[in-house]
Amino acid sequence: MAKDPLEALRELSRADVELDALRRERVETARRQGATWDQVGESLGMSRQSAWEYYTRATRRVLDESAAGSDLDEDEAMRVATEEVSRVRRRRRTSSS
């Protein structure tokens, strides 16, 4: 650890970024392997809802940005999203069999 407190803070900040990236990778792996958000949250010491909100924030932001320029009304957008989720779930079931 650096003797200079400001350099030590910089090192801690870099380590925090690396730890967050590793944690996100492990959450993604756990979810791909079938872990529920309840299980992920418990493993991280947080609620299911908090885990879901934190680890899906980037994905939700991309979806929001994509939807902003869309001509779809809310019902049509929901139908498209539901169909896509169904496709992903079918692929997961097929690949895990």
XYZ file of C-alpha atoms in Angstrom:
97
model
C 0.000 0.000 0.000
C 1.257 3.465 -0.883
C 2.447 5.730 1.942
C 0.880 8.789 0.361
C -2.802 8.770 1.401
C -3.936 10.177 -1.947
C -2.038 7.509 -3.874
C -3.493 4.895 -1.525
C -6.975 6.194 -2.352
C -6.203 5.943 -6.072
C -5.064 2.340 -5.604
C -8.206 1.517 -3.653
C -10.341 3.101 -6.355
C -8.630 1.034 -9.077
C -9.048 -2.129 -6.996
C -12.723 -1.294 -6.474
C -13.263 -1.001 -10.246
C -11.532 -4.346 -10.808
C -13.549 -6.008 -8.040
C -16.808 -4.659 -9.453
C -15.942 -6.007 -12.920
C -15.119 -9.423 -11.447
C -18.326 -9.423 -9.396
C -20.386 -8.562 -12.504
C -18.726 -11.374 -14.432
C -19.549 -13.854 -11.653
C -23.152 -12.644 -11.468
C -23.525 -13.124 -15.232
C -22.030 -16.613 -14.998
C -24.285 -17.553 -12.087
C -27.367 -16.307 -13.947
C -26.379 -18.192 -17.130
C -26.028 -21.321 -15.026
C -29.546 -20.873 -13.670
C -29.067 -19.042 -10.375
C -32.083 -16.964 -9.361
C -31.896 -13.318 -8.389
C -32.802 -14.450 -4.848
C -29.697 -16.649 -4.780
C -27.492 -13.948 -6.302
C -28.754 -11.349 -3.842
C -28.239 -13.640 -0.870
C -24.690 -14.448 -2.005
C -23.927 -10.727 -2.245
C -25.604 -9.837 1.046
C -28.378 -7.837 -0.563
C -32.006 -8.300 -1.535
C -33.083 -9.903 -4.798
C -34.458 -6.566 -5.942
C -31.252 -4.679 -5.150
C -29.138 -7.271 -6.978
C -31.419 -7.191 -10.023
C -31.471 -3.390 -10.142
C -27.707 -3.035 -9.751
C -26.633 -5.771 -12.156
C -29.184 -5.056 -14.903
C -28.813 -1.250 -14.868
C -26.526 -1.104 -17.926
C -28.741 -3.463 -19.926
C -31.868 -1.517 -19.015
C -30.170 1.754 -20.047
C -29.300 0.323 -23.485
C -32.878 -0.912 -23.919
C -34.287 2.459 -22.876
C -32.043 4.241 -25.377
C -33.046 1.816 -28.126
C -36.725 2.231 -27.359
C -36.517 6.037 -27.323
C -36.184 6.194 -31.104
C -38.773 3.506 -31.768
C -42.141 3.978 -33.417
C -43.617 1.142 -31.330
C -46.367 1.934 -28.880
C -45.981 0.592 -25.329
C -48.085 -2.553 -25.936
C -46.180 -3.464 -29.093
C -42.832 -2.861 -27.383
C -43.900 -5.151 -24.534
C -44.930 -7.865 -27.008
C -41.566 -7.670 -28.791
C -39.673 -7.769 -25.476
C -41.707 -10.755 -24.256
C -41.029 -12.653 -27.465
C -37.303 -11.972 -27.164
C -37.214 -13.177 -23.556
C -39.016 -16.351 -24.636
C -36.425 -16.924 -27.386
C -33.555 -16.499 -24.942
C -35.138 -18.917 -22.466
C -35.671 -21.514 -25.200
C -32.020 -21.179 -26.259
C -30.877 -21.618 -22.660
C -33.007 -24.739 -22.220
C -31.726 -26.164 -25.509
C -28.072 -25.431 -24.733
C -28.269 -26.862 -21.194
C -29.866 -30.114 -22.386
